[in-house]
Amino acid sequence: MNRQAQSAVLFVLGAALLHAGLTDLYLRYVKAGLRPLVLAAGVVLIATALTTAWYEWRAKAKEQEHAHREPRVSWLLVLPLFALILVAPPALGSYSAMRTGTALQQSYGYTKLPKSGPVRLNLADYAGRAVYEHGRGLDGRQIVITGFVALDHAGSPYLVRMALNCCAADAQPVKIGLTGQIPPVLKPDGWLQVTGTYTAKRTKDTVNGGPIPYLEITQARPVPTPHDPYDETWNN
Amino acid sequence: MAVTKAPPRTRDTGEDRHPAPDPQARRLNSPLTLTLLMLLVVLCQGPIREALGAPVMQSWMTVFVAVLVQALPFLVLGVLLSAAIAVFVPPSFFARALPKNPTLAVPVAGVAGVVLPGCECASVPVAGALVRRGVTPAAALAFLLSAPAINPIVLTATAVAFPRNPEMVVGRLVASLLVACVMGWLWLRLGRTDLLKTPARHAYEGQGKGAAFWGSVRHDVMHAGGFLVVGAMAAATLKAVVPQTWLRTAAENPVIAVLALAALAVVLSICSEADAFVAASLTQFSLTARLTFLVVGPMIDLKLFAMQTGTFGRAFALRFAPATLALAIVVSVLTGLVML
């Protein structure tokens, strides 16, 4: 790859990073805290592209030919460009969730629930309270949870949220089983906001044997994909 | 599917590496190919999207893009700093800063890796420059091994990638320093000067500082970036295609887990600024196995072996690389047993 082509690749790569960082696109791939770094990398790549083009143009003006080429492996850099610009793959969904065992972990402590009214809980938070606290304080409360739908081989529905430490490569699912008034048609990967109550019913994840609690749902309504599709509470 | 079609296309263009009779035609070649490639992909957008619609392809691409978006900022940061050092710090500075006694110079050079940021692609040429400027080879080798593994950028990336396991950062620092120093001392005892081909040229002579700086940044991003894509593809394949049961079987046996990840580190050749994120994604494996991955990767992998052969000669690389690998595995396991 000669310098002109390198300059073009660097420029488009930088622009793609800036585009991802300036929209919510980057949240499909990495955690929110990395935004400044992604933007800075985009700026540096564009600066490198511009200076490369400039020095190349100046060297040409001075007739200083140097046929120095970068190795063929550099061509691979066009792959992420196509992936990011043309395809912009979605955040990890039900396929990854059902291939991987639930990553539910015992939390160090749980915050106090509000005294009255429906409780809005993070999916992993509910799963932790249900499994490790045996639903203490949840009895008889209306619980509202958001997640995406995943179906196992037998077709039983789960509500899932992918928890992420750093980027999608380390994302792991936390699953809860759905029981009660399940909507007749469930589309995998569709986001749902379900309202329901705690139930002591449990099952084991077929992949890793991890615990999966259930939620007895009374109502389910489709919601758009959240800004940040991943659960990042584990970062803290 | 279409994405996997791209490399063969680029391979066609590789033919222009052979010296062509007409330099003008050769100059036009890669921008032209790039433009054609872009046009082709844009024209075939519909079918490409369809082919990539399968869940397995989508997961693969998401992980692939994620590893890159995650790693590129750290790569860029490291490349900027290593370019600054290569261009603005005079090489004689290092020779003056090291003690005269070689046995003492080894650990000092090893520790110096902590303050001199750069990824392994940069450390090979820097070590070559050190040898040329009269630094004892053993100290230069200790620096070569330690600098890419334990500099602040890599350690920060490790801390970011393992937010719940800060001991990984300490483990990486300790194990990498130990390997670097022991390899340096081993070279003092067993090394022969005739094995080491002293590198001769300086890449950035005869250019202005600005041109040298940006030239170094461009060169490193293109080199390391290409290898990073290979690493991201391998990580995505492991995550999205390889059945989880295989990984679990490998991960369950502690010995196989360590050996598998050491082999993976050698094959993947990921830049040390980015490898922590790949290691973090290998969630099935024990922390000790992942520490092995993090210690082995920056010291010896396919890309580094190629670079060491180019800089110091084949006789050297053939002896140095296997010894480093074996020592890195042993020290990582010991460190893992003690600390993790």
PDB file of N, CA and C in Angstrom, chain A residues 1-6 8 10 29 34 37 41 44 48 51-52 55-56 65 67 69-76 78-80 83-84 86-87 89-90 95-96 99 105 166-171 207 234, chain B residues 3 6 14 17 26-27 30-31 34 41 45 49 52 55-56 58-59 61-62 65-68 70 73-74 76 164 210-211 214 217-219 221-223 225-226 229-230 239-240 242 244 248 277 280-281:
ATOM      1  N   MET A   1       0.856  -1.186   0.000  1.00  0.00           N
ATOM      2  CA  MET A   1       0.000   0.000   0.000  1.00  0.00           C
ATOM      3  C   MET A   1       0.895   1.240   0.000  1.00  0.00           C
ATOM      4  N   ASN A   2       0.728   2.133  -0.936  1.00  0.00           N
ATOM      5  CA  ASN A   2       1.606   3.299  -0.941  1.00  0.00           C
ATOM      6  C   ASN A   2       1.033   4.413  -0.051  1.00  0.00           C
ATOM      7  N   ARG A   3       1.749   5.520   0.028  1.00  0.00           N
ATOM      8  CA  ARG A   3       1.385   6.542   1.018  1.00  0.00           C
ATOM      9  C   ARG A   3       0.026   7.175   0.761  1.00  0.00           C
ATOM     10  N   GLN A   4      -0.315   7.370  -0.529  1.00  0.00           N
ATOM     11  CA  GLN A   4      -1.618   7.994  -0.818  1.00  0.00           C
ATOM     12  C   GLN A   4      -2.750   7.114  -0.294  1.00  0.00           C
ATOM     13  N   ALA A   5      -2.639   5.825  -0.573  1.00  0.00           N
ATOM     14  CA  ALA A   5      -3.684   4.913  -0.119  1.00  0.00           C
ATOM     15  C   ALA A   5      -3.718   4.856   1.403  1.00  0.00           C
ATOM     16  N   GLN A   6      -2.515   4.859   2.016  1.00  0.00           N
ATOM     17  CA  GLN A   6      -2.464   4.854   3.488  1.00  0.00           C
ATOM     18  C   GLN A   6      -3.148   6.071   4.049  1.00  0.00           C
ATOM     19  N   ALA A   8      -5.508   7.796   2.698  1.00  0.00           N
ATOM     20  CA  ALA A   8      -6.952   7.661   2.537  1.00  0.00           C
ATOM     21  C   ALA A   8      -7.537   6.740   3.607  1.00  0.00           C
ATOM     22  N   LEU A  10      -6.284   5.971   6.563  1.00  0.00           N
ATOM     23  CA  LEU A  10      -6.202   6.604   7.881  1.00  0.00           C
ATOM     24  C   LEU A  10      -7.306   7.645   8.042  1.00  0.00           C
ATOM     25  N   TYR A  29     -20.573  -0.983  20.984  1.00  0.00           N
ATOM     26  CA  TYR A  29     -19.333  -1.762  20.984  1.00  0.00           C
ATOM     27  C   TYR A  29     -18.514  -1.616  22.254  1.00  0.00           C
ATOM     28  N   LEU A  34     -15.405   5.356  27.388  1.00  0.00           N
ATOM     29  CA  LEU A  34     -14.312   5.415  26.425  1.00  0.00           C
ATOM     30  C   LEU A  34     -14.507   6.481  25.353  1.00  0.00           C
ATOM     31  N   LEU A  37     -11.658   8.968  24.505  1.00  0.00           N
ATOM     32  CA  LEU A  37     -10.523   8.293  23.867  1.00  0.00           C
ATOM     33  C   LEU A  37     -10.813   7.969  22.410  1.00  0.00           C
ATOM     34  N   ALA A  41      -8.704   9.496  19.334  1.00  0.00           N
ATOM     35  CA  ALA A  41      -8.057   8.619  18.353  1.00  0.00           C
ATOM     36  C   ALA A  41      -8.479   9.011  16.941  1.00  0.00           C
ATOM     37  N   VAL A  44      -6.517  12.125  15.918  1.00  0.00           N
ATOM     38  CA  VAL A  44      -5.113  11.847  15.616  1.00  0.00           C
ATOM     39  C   VAL A  44      -4.978  11.126  14.275  1.00  0.00           C
ATOM     40  N   THR A  48      -2.898  12.431  11.147  1.00  0.00           N
ATOM     41  CA  THR A  48      -1.851  11.627  10.504  1.00  0.00           C
ATOM     42  C   THR A  48      -2.105  11.523   9.005  1.00  0.00           C
ATOM     43  N   THR A  51      -1.219  14.955   7.400  1.00  0.00           N
ATOM     44  CA  THR A  51       0.215  15.234   7.309  1.00  0.00           C
ATOM     45  C   THR A  51       0.885  14.290   6.306  1.00  0.00           C
ATOM     46  N   THR A  52       0.441  13.024   6.294  1.00  0.00           N
ATOM     47  CA  THR A  52       1.011  12.081   5.324  1.00  0.00           C
ATOM     48  C   THR A  52       0.789  12.599   3.913  1.00  0.00           C
ATOM     49  N   TYR A  55       3.116  15.737   3.343  1.00  0.00           N
ATOM     50  CA  TYR A  55       4.539  15.433   3.129  1.00  0.00           C
ATOM     51  C   TYR A  55       4.733  14.708   1.814  1.00  0.00           C
ATOM     52  N   GLU A  56       3.776  13.868   1.460  1.00  0.00           N
ATOM     53  CA  GLU A  56       3.865  13.137   0.207  1.00  0.00           C
ATOM     54  C   GLU A  56       3.813  14.126  -0.967  1.00  0.00           C
ATOM     55  N   GLU A  65      11.578  10.756  -4.741  1.00  0.00           N
ATOM     56  CA  GLU A  65      10.787   9.529  -4.816  1.00  0.00           C
ATOM     57  C   GLU A  65      11.304   8.536  -3.785  1.00  0.00           C
ATOM     58  N   ALA A  67      10.012   4.732  -2.810  1.00  0.00           N
ATOM     59  CA  ALA A  67       8.990   3.709  -3.053  1.00  0.00           C
ATOM     60  C   ALA A  67       8.805   2.813  -1.827  1.00  0.00           C
ATOM     61  N   ARG A  69       7.061   0.928   0.926  1.00  0.00           N
ATOM     62  CA  ARG A  69       5.689   0.464   1.056  1.00  0.00           C
ATOM     63  C   ARG A  69       5.472  -0.205   2.402  1.00  0.00           C
ATOM     64  N   GLU A  70       4.233  -0.126   2.852  1.00  0.00           N
ATOM     65  CA  GLU A  70       3.899  -0.853   4.072  1.00  0.00           C
ATOM     66  C   GLU A  70       3.502  -2.278   3.688  1.00  0.00           C
ATOM     67  N   PRO A  71       3.585  -3.213   4.646  1.00  0.00           N
ATOM     68  CA  PRO A  71       3.309  -4.610   4.307  1.00  0.00           C
ATOM     69  C   PRO A  71       1.833  -4.806   3.953  1.00  0.00           C
ATOM     70  N   ARG A  72       1.575  -5.954   3.332  1.00  0.00           N
ATOM     71  CA  ARG A  72       0.209  -6.221   2.869  1.00  0.00           C
ATOM     72  C   ARG A  72      -0.788  -6.312   4.010  1.00  0.00           C
ATOM     73  N   VAL A  73      -0.279  -6.599   5.227  1.00  0.00           N
ATOM     74  CA  VAL A  73      -1.214  -6.743   6.349  1.00  0.00           C
ATOM     75  C   VAL A  73      -1.969  -5.432   6.596  1.00  0.00           C
ATOM     76  N   SER A  74      -1.377  -4.305   6.165  1.00  0.00           N
ATOM     77  CA  SER A  74      -2.048  -3.015   6.341  1.00  0.00           C
ATOM     78  C   SER A  74      -3.378  -2.957   5.603  1.00  0.00           C
ATOM     79  N   TRP A  75      -3.492  -3.720   4.532  1.00  0.00           N
ATOM     80  CA  TRP A  75      -4.750  -3.723   3.780  1.00  0.00           C
ATOM     81  C   TRP A  75      -5.914  -4.178   4.630  1.00  0.00           C
ATOM     82  N   LEU A  76      -5.625  -4.972   5.644  1.00  0.00           N
ATOM     83  CA  LEU A  76      -6.710  -5.467   6.490  1.00  0.00           C
ATOM     84  C   LEU A  76      -7.442  -4.332   7.185  1.00  0.00           C
ATOM     85  N   VAL A  78      -8.887  -1.983   5.968  1.00  0.00           N
ATOM     86  CA  VAL A  78     -10.121  -1.581   5.286  1.00  0.00           C
ATOM     87  C   VAL A  78     -11.316  -2.406   5.790  1.00  0.00           C
ATOM     88  N   LEU A  79     -11.059  -3.565   6.396  1.00  0.00           N
ATOM     89  CA  LEU A  79     -12.179  -4.376   6.886  1.00  0.00           C
ATOM     90  C   LEU A  79     -12.997  -3.667   7.971  1.00  0.00           C
ATOM     91  N   PRO A  80     -12.343  -3.142   9.016  1.00  0.00           N
ATOM     92  CA  PRO A  80     -13.154  -2.440  10.012  1.00  0.00           C
ATOM     93  C   PRO A  80     -13.875  -1.229   9.434  1.00  0.00           C
ATOM     94  N   ALA A  83     -16.951  -2.595   7.958  1.00  0.00           N
ATOM     95  CA  ALA A  83     -17.816  -3.089   9.018  1.00  0.00           C
ATOM     96  C   ALA A  83     -18.478  -1.934   9.750  1.00  0.00           C
ATOM     97  N   LEU A  84     -17.714  -0.900  10.013  1.00  0.00           N
ATOM     98  CA  LEU A  84     -18.228   0.199  10.840  1.00  0.00           C
ATOM     99  C   LEU A  84     -19.106   1.150  10.024  1.00  0.00           C
ATOM    100  N   LEU A  86     -20.443   0.679   6.642  1.00  0.00           N
ATOM    101  CA  LEU A  86     -21.536   0.134   5.838  1.00  0.00           C
ATOM    102  C   LEU A  86     -22.485  -0.735   6.641  1.00  0.00           C
ATOM    103  N   VAL A  87     -21.950  -1.536   7.528  1.00  0.00           N
ATOM    104  CA  VAL A  87     -22.808  -2.497   8.215  1.00  0.00           C
ATOM    105  C   VAL A  87     -23.226  -1.991   9.594  1.00  0.00           C
ATOM    106  N   PRO A  89     -22.684  -3.153  12.729  1.00  0.00           N
ATOM    107  CA  PRO A  89     -23.399  -4.275  13.340  1.00  0.00           C
ATOM    108  C   PRO A  89     -24.078  -3.882  14.642  1.00  0.00           C
ATOM    109  N   PRO A  90     -25.226  -4.485  14.922  1.00  0.00           N
ATOM    110  CA  PRO A  90     -25.983  -4.139  16.129  1.00  0.00           C
ATOM    111  C   PRO A  90     -25.276  -4.627  17.389  1.00  0.00           C
ATOM    112  N   TYR A  95     -28.521 -14.213  20.072  1.00  0.00           N
ATOM    113  CA  TYR A  95     -27.628 -15.297  19.635  1.00  0.00           C
ATOM    114  C   TYR A  95     -26.473 -15.472  20.626  1.00  0.00           C
ATOM    115  N   SER A  96     -25.792 -14.369  20.930  1.00  0.00           N
ATOM    116  CA  SER A  96     -24.689 -14.457  21.894  1.00  0.00           C
ATOM    117  C   SER A  96     -25.206 -14.833  23.272  1.00  0.00           C
ATOM    118  N   ARG A  99     -25.746 -18.525  23.609  1.00  0.00           N
ATOM    119  CA  ARG A  99     -24.523 -19.328  23.511  1.00  0.00           C
ATOM    120  C   ARG A  99     -23.716 -19.279  24.798  1.00  0.00           C
ATOM    121  N   GLN A 105     -23.652 -12.645  39.256  1.00  0.00           N
ATOM    122  CA  GLN A 105     -22.730 -12.733  40.383  1.00  0.00           C
ATOM    123  C   GLN A 105     -23.376 -12.123  41.612  1.00  0.00           C
ATOM    124  N   CYS A 166     -15.947  -3.770  29.543  1.00  0.00           N
ATOM    125  CA  CYS A 166     -15.100  -2.876  28.785  1.00  0.00           C
ATOM    126  C   CYS A 166     -15.597  -2.740  27.354  1.00  0.00           C
ATOM    127  N   CYS A 167     -15.632  -3.829  26.608  1.00  0.00           N
ATOM    128  CA  CYS A 167     -16.188  -3.766  25.257  1.00  0.00           C
ATOM    129  C   CYS A 167     -17.011  -5.019  25.010  1.00  0.00           C
ATOM    130  N   ALA A 168     -17.700  -5.035  23.867  1.00  0.00           N
ATOM    131  CA  ALA A 168     -18.623  -6.133  23.581  1.00  0.00           C
ATOM    132  C   ALA A 168     -17.936  -7.488  23.591  1.00  0.00           C
ATOM    133  N   ALA A 169     -16.618  -7.513  23.402  1.00  0.00           N
ATOM    134  CA  ALA A 169     -15.923  -8.797  23.391  1.00  0.00           C
ATOM    135  C   ALA A 169     -15.976  -9.481  24.751  1.00  0.00           C
ATOM    136  N   ASP A 170     -16.145  -8.704  25.821  1.00  0.00           N
ATOM    137  CA  ASP A 170     -16.218  -9.352  27.134  1.00  0.00           C
ATOM    138  C   ASP A 170     -17.639  -9.348  27.697  1.00  0.00           C
ATOM    139  N   ALA A 171     -18.637  -9.000  26.847  1.00  0.00           N
ATOM    140  CA  ALA A 171     -20.014  -8.932  27.333  1.00  0.00           C
ATOM    141  C   ALA A 171     -20.518 -10.322  27.693  1.00  0.00           C
ATOM    142  N   VAL A 207     -26.112 -23.808  29.612  1.00  0.00           N
ATOM    143  CA  VAL A 207     -24.727 -23.673  29.149  1.00  0.00           C
ATOM    144  C   VAL A 207     -23.742 -23.857  30.299  1.00  0.00           C
ATOM    145  N   TRP A 234     -21.456  -3.049  36.265  1.00  0.00           N
ATOM    146  CA  TRP A 234     -20.331  -3.822  36.817  1.00  0.00           C
ATOM    147  C   TRP A 234     -19.015  -3.075  36.759  1.00  0.00           C
TER     148      TRP A 234
ATOM    149  N   VAL B   3     -17.210  -9.757   3.568  1.00  0.00           N
ATOM    150  CA  VAL B   3     -16.047  -9.274   4.287  1.00  0.00           C
ATOM    151  C   VAL B   3     -14.885 -10.244   4.129  1.00  0.00           C
ATOM    152  N   ALA B   6     -12.876  -9.811   0.968  1.00  0.00           N
ATOM    153  CA  ALA B   6     -11.963  -8.693   0.775  1.00  0.00           C
ATOM    154  C   ALA B   6     -10.481  -9.082   0.748  1.00  0.00           C
ATOM    155  N   GLY B  14      -1.224  -7.408  -4.010  1.00  0.00           N
ATOM    156  CA  GLY B  14       0.096  -7.676  -3.462  1.00  0.00           C
ATOM    157  C   GLY B  14       1.116  -7.929  -4.563  1.00  0.00           C
ATOM    158  N   ARG B  17       3.986  -5.659  -5.308  1.00  0.00           N
ATOM    159  CA  ARG B  17       5.178  -5.556  -4.475  1.00  0.00           C
ATOM    160  C   ARG B  17       6.442  -5.874  -5.263  1.00  0.00           C
ATOM    161  N   ARG B  26       3.138   1.621 -10.924  1.00  0.00           N
ATOM    162  CA  ARG B  26       3.193   1.070  -9.589  1.00  0.00           C
ATOM    163  C   ARG B  26       2.626   2.060  -8.574  1.00  0.00           C
ATOM    164  N   ARG B  27       2.902   3.318  -8.782  1.00  0.00           N
ATOM    165  CA  ARG B  27       2.412   4.338  -7.864  1.00  0.00           C
ATOM    166  C   ARG B  27       0.900   4.382  -7.845  1.00  0.00           C
ATOM    167  N   SER B  30      -2.061   1.124  -5.680  1.00  0.00           N
ATOM    168  CA  SER B  30      -2.838   0.880  -4.472  1.00  0.00           C
ATOM    169  C   SER B  30      -3.992   1.864  -4.259  1.00  0.00           C
ATOM    170  N   PRO B  31      -3.844   3.160  -4.575  1.00  0.00           N
ATOM    171  CA  PRO B  31      -5.027   4.022  -4.463  1.00  0.00           C
ATOM    172  C   PRO B  31      -6.142   3.566  -5.394  1.00  0.00           C
ATOM    173  N   LEU B  34      -7.811   0.588  -3.974  1.00  0.00           N
ATOM    174  CA  LEU B  34      -8.619   1.015  -2.831  1.00  0.00           C
ATOM    175  C   LEU B  34      -9.934   1.604  -3.312  1.00  0.00           C
ATOM    176  N   VAL B  41     -17.785  -2.394  -2.909  1.00  0.00           N
ATOM    177  CA  VAL B  41     -18.516  -2.689  -1.685  1.00  0.00           C
ATOM    178  C   VAL B  41     -19.752  -1.810  -1.579  1.00  0.00           C
ATOM    179  N   GLN B  45     -23.786  -3.154  -1.552  1.00  0.00           N
ATOM    180  CA  GLN B  45     -24.230  -2.998  -0.171  1.00  0.00           C
ATOM    181  C   GLN B  45     -25.362  -3.931   0.223  1.00  0.00           C
ATOM    182  N   ARG B  49     -25.180  -6.763   3.079  1.00  0.00           N
ATOM    183  CA  ARG B  49     -25.945  -6.672   4.333  1.00  0.00           C
ATOM    184  C   ARG B  49     -26.741  -7.943   4.565  1.00  0.00           C
ATOM    185  N   LEU B  52     -24.658 -10.722   5.701  1.00  0.00           N
ATOM    186  CA  LEU B  52     -24.188 -10.530   7.072  1.00  0.00           C
ATOM    187  C   LEU B  52     -25.336 -10.543   8.067  1.00  0.00           C
ATOM    188  N   PRO B  55     -27.344 -14.364  12.405  1.00  0.00           N
ATOM    189  CA  PRO B  55     -26.933 -13.989  13.772  1.00  0.00           C
ATOM    190  C   PRO B  55     -25.459 -14.230  14.035  1.00  0.00           C
ATOM    191  N   VAL B  56     -24.930 -15.348  13.529  1.00  0.00           N
ATOM    192  CA  VAL B  56     -23.530 -15.643  13.831  1.00  0.00           C
ATOM    193  C   VAL B  56     -22.608 -14.594  13.196  1.00  0.00           C
ATOM    194  N   GLN B  58     -23.470 -11.490  12.515  1.00  0.00           N
ATOM    195  CA  GLN B  58     -23.666 -10.226  13.234  1.00  0.00           C
ATOM    196  C   GLN B  58     -22.870 -10.197  14.533  1.00  0.00           C
ATOM    197  N   SER B  59     -22.937 -11.300  15.272  1.00  0.00           N
ATOM    198  CA  SER B  59     -22.162 -11.348  16.525  1.00  0.00           C
ATOM    199  C   SER B  59     -20.684 -11.220  16.223  1.00  0.00           C
ATOM    200  N   MET B  61     -19.214  -9.783  13.748  1.00  0.00           N
ATOM    201  CA  MET B  61     -18.836  -8.417  13.383  1.00  0.00           C
ATOM    202  C   MET B  61     -18.895  -7.473  14.563  1.00  0.00           C
ATOM    203  N   THR B  62     -19.884  -7.665  15.422  1.00  0.00           N
ATOM    204  CA  THR B  62     -19.977  -6.786  16.590  1.00  0.00           C
ATOM    205  C   THR B  62     -18.728  -6.925  17.449  1.00  0.00           C
ATOM    206  N   VAL B  65     -15.661  -5.395  15.556  1.00  0.00           N
ATOM    207  CA  VAL B  65     -15.643  -3.924  15.613  1.00  0.00           C
ATOM    208  C   VAL B  65     -15.370  -3.465  17.041  1.00  0.00           C
ATOM    209  N   ALA B  66     -15.952  -4.177  18.015  1.00  0.00           N
ATOM    210  CA  ALA B  66     -15.780  -3.765  19.408  1.00  0.00           C
ATOM    211  C   ALA B  66     -14.310  -3.814  19.813  1.00  0.00           C
ATOM    212  N   VAL B  67     -13.629  -4.914  19.465  1.00  0.00           N
ATOM    213  CA  VAL B  67     -12.215  -5.026  19.847  1.00  0.00           C
ATOM    214  C   VAL B  67     -11.419  -3.892  19.207  1.00  0.00           C
ATOM    215  N   LEU B  68     -11.752  -3.571  17.961  1.00  0.00           N
ATOM    216  CA  LEU B  68     -10.999  -2.518  17.281  1.00  0.00           C
ATOM    217  C   LEU B  68     -11.286  -1.134  17.846  1.00  0.00           C
ATOM    218  N   GLN B  70     -12.247  -0.427  20.699  1.00  0.00           N
ATOM    219  CA  GLN B  70     -11.665  -0.423  22.023  1.00  0.00           C
ATOM    220  C   GLN B  70     -10.156  -0.225  21.981  1.00  0.00           C
ATOM    221  N   PRO B  73      -7.870   3.519  20.183  1.00  0.00           N
ATOM    222  CA  PRO B  73      -7.390   4.677  20.939  1.00  0.00           C
ATOM    223  C   PRO B  73      -6.100   4.411  21.691  1.00  0.00           C
ATOM    224  N   PHE B  74      -5.961   3.207  22.250  1.00  0.00           N
ATOM    225  CA  PHE B  74      -4.745   2.904  23.001  1.00  0.00           C
ATOM    226  C   PHE B  74      -3.564   2.718  22.060  1.00  0.00           C
ATOM    227  N   VAL B  76      -3.241   4.255  19.194  1.00  0.00           N
ATOM    228  CA  VAL B  76      -2.888   5.594  18.723  1.00  0.00           C
ATOM    229  C   VAL B  76      -2.081   6.338  19.784  1.00  0.00           C
ATOM    230  N   ARG B 164     -12.345  -5.279  37.693  1.00  0.00           N
ATOM    231  CA  ARG B 164     -12.617  -5.979  38.948  1.00  0.00           C
ATOM    232  C   ARG B 164     -11.404  -6.718  39.472  1.00  0.00           C
ATOM    233  N   GLY B 210       9.288  17.152  12.261  1.00  0.00           N
ATOM    234  CA  GLY B 210       7.846  16.969  12.042  1.00  0.00           C
ATOM    235  C   GLY B 210       7.589  15.808  11.096  1.00  0.00           C
ATOM    236  N   ALA B 211       8.323  15.782   9.998  1.00  0.00           N
ATOM    237  CA  ALA B 211       8.132  14.716   9.018  1.00  0.00           C
ATOM    238  C   ALA B 211       8.459  13.369   9.644  1.00  0.00           C
ATOM    239  N   TRP B 214       5.516  12.394  12.205  1.00  0.00           N
ATOM    240  CA  TRP B 214       4.270  11.923  11.582  1.00  0.00           C
ATOM    241  C   TRP B 214       4.520  10.685  10.743  1.00  0.00           C
ATOM    242  N   VAL B 217       4.373   7.898  13.180  1.00  0.00           N
ATOM    243  CA  VAL B 217       2.995   7.615  13.593  1.00  0.00           C
ATOM    244  C   VAL B 217       2.278   6.825  12.496  1.00  0.00           C
ATOM    245  N   ARG B 218       2.380   7.319  11.264  1.00  0.00           N
ATOM    246  CA  ARG B 218       1.700   6.650  10.147  1.00  0.00           C
ATOM    247  C   ARG B 218       2.179   5.200  10.013  1.00  0.00           C
ATOM    248  N   HIS B 219       3.507   5.045  10.029  1.00  0.00           N
ATOM    249  CA  HIS B 219       4.091   3.717   9.851  1.00  0.00           C
ATOM    250  C   HIS B 219       3.598   2.758  10.934  1.00  0.00           C
ATOM    251  N   VAL B 221       0.930   2.996  12.934  1.00  0.00           N
ATOM    252  CA  VAL B 221      -0.512   2.720  12.892  1.00  0.00           C
ATOM    253  C   VAL B 221      -0.811   1.709  11.791  1.00  0.00           C
ATOM    254  N   MET B 222      -0.194   1.883  10.624  1.00  0.00           N
ATOM    255  CA  MET B 222      -0.477   0.970   9.520  1.00  0.00           C
ATOM    256  C   MET B 222       0.014  -0.444   9.833  1.00  0.00           C
ATOM    257  N   HIS B 223       1.209  -0.539  10.419  1.00  0.00           N
ATOM    258  CA  HIS B 223       1.752  -1.861  10.764  1.00  0.00           C
ATOM    259  C   HIS B 223       0.935  -2.533  11.849  1.00  0.00           C
ATOM    260  N   GLY B 225      -1.803  -1.631  13.225  1.00  0.00           N
ATOM    261  CA  GLY B 225      -3.231  -1.693  12.940  1.00  0.00           C
ATOM    262  C   GLY B 225      -3.592  -2.934  12.146  1.00  0.00           C
ATOM    263  N   GLY B 226      -2.782  -3.259  11.149  1.00  0.00           N
ATOM    264  CA  GLY B 226      -3.045  -4.450  10.355  1.00  0.00           C
ATOM    265  C   GLY B 226      -3.020  -5.707  11.213  1.00  0.00           C
ATOM    266  N   VAL B 229      -6.066  -5.987  13.397  1.00  0.00           N
ATOM    267  CA  VAL B 229      -7.244  -6.520  12.715  1.00  0.00           C
ATOM    268  C   VAL B 229      -7.217  -8.049  12.743  1.00  0.00           C
ATOM    269  N   VAL B 230      -6.022  -8.621  12.512  1.00  0.00           N
ATOM    270  CA  VAL B 230      -5.906 -10.083  12.581  1.00  0.00           C
ATOM    271  C   VAL B 230      -6.309 -10.567  13.974  1.00  0.00           C
ATOM    272  N   LYS B 239     -15.060 -15.946  19.990  1.00  0.00           N
ATOM    273  CA  LYS B 239     -16.224 -15.561  20.784  1.00  0.00           C
ATOM    274  C   LYS B 239     -17.530 -15.991  20.102  1.00  0.00           C
ATOM    275  N   ALA B 240     -17.620 -15.858  18.773  1.00  0.00           N
ATOM    276  CA  ALA B 240     -18.902 -16.025  18.107  1.00  0.00           C
ATOM    277  C   ALA B 240     -19.054 -17.353  17.378  1.00  0.00           C
ATOM    278  N   VAL B 242     -16.493 -20.432  17.536  1.00  0.00           N
ATOM    279  CA  VAL B 242     -16.006 -21.633  18.224  1.00  0.00           C
ATOM    280  C   VAL B 242     -16.996 -22.010  19.322  1.00  0.00           C
ATOM    281  N   GLN B 244     -18.750 -22.904  22.589  1.00  0.00           N
ATOM    282  CA  GLN B 244     -18.341 -22.567  23.945  1.00  0.00           C
ATOM    283  C   GLN B 244     -17.828 -23.786  24.702  1.00  0.00           C
ATOM    284  N   ARG B 248     -14.616 -24.145  27.004  1.00  0.00           N
ATOM    285  CA  ARG B 248     -14.791 -24.531  28.397  1.00  0.00           C
ATOM    286  C   ARG B 248     -13.899 -25.726  28.727  1.00  0.00           C
ATOM    287  N   PHE B 277      -7.569  -6.212  26.351  1.00  0.00           N
ATOM    288  CA  PHE B 277      -8.998  -6.289  26.068  1.00  0.00           C
ATOM    289  C   PHE B 277      -9.373  -7.651  25.500  1.00  0.00           C
ATOM    290  N   ALA B 280      -9.346  -9.917  28.449  1.00  0.00           N
ATOM    291  CA  ALA B 280     -10.537  -9.737  29.276  1.00  0.00           C
ATOM    292  C   ALA B 280     -11.737 -10.456  28.664  1.00  0.00           C
ATOM    293  N   SER B 281     -11.747 -10.561  27.327  1.00  0.00           N
ATOM    294  CA  SER B 281     -12.889 -11.201  26.677  1.00  0.00           C
ATOM    295  C   SER B 281     -12.855 -12.715  26.828  1.00  0.00           C
TER     296      SER B 281
END
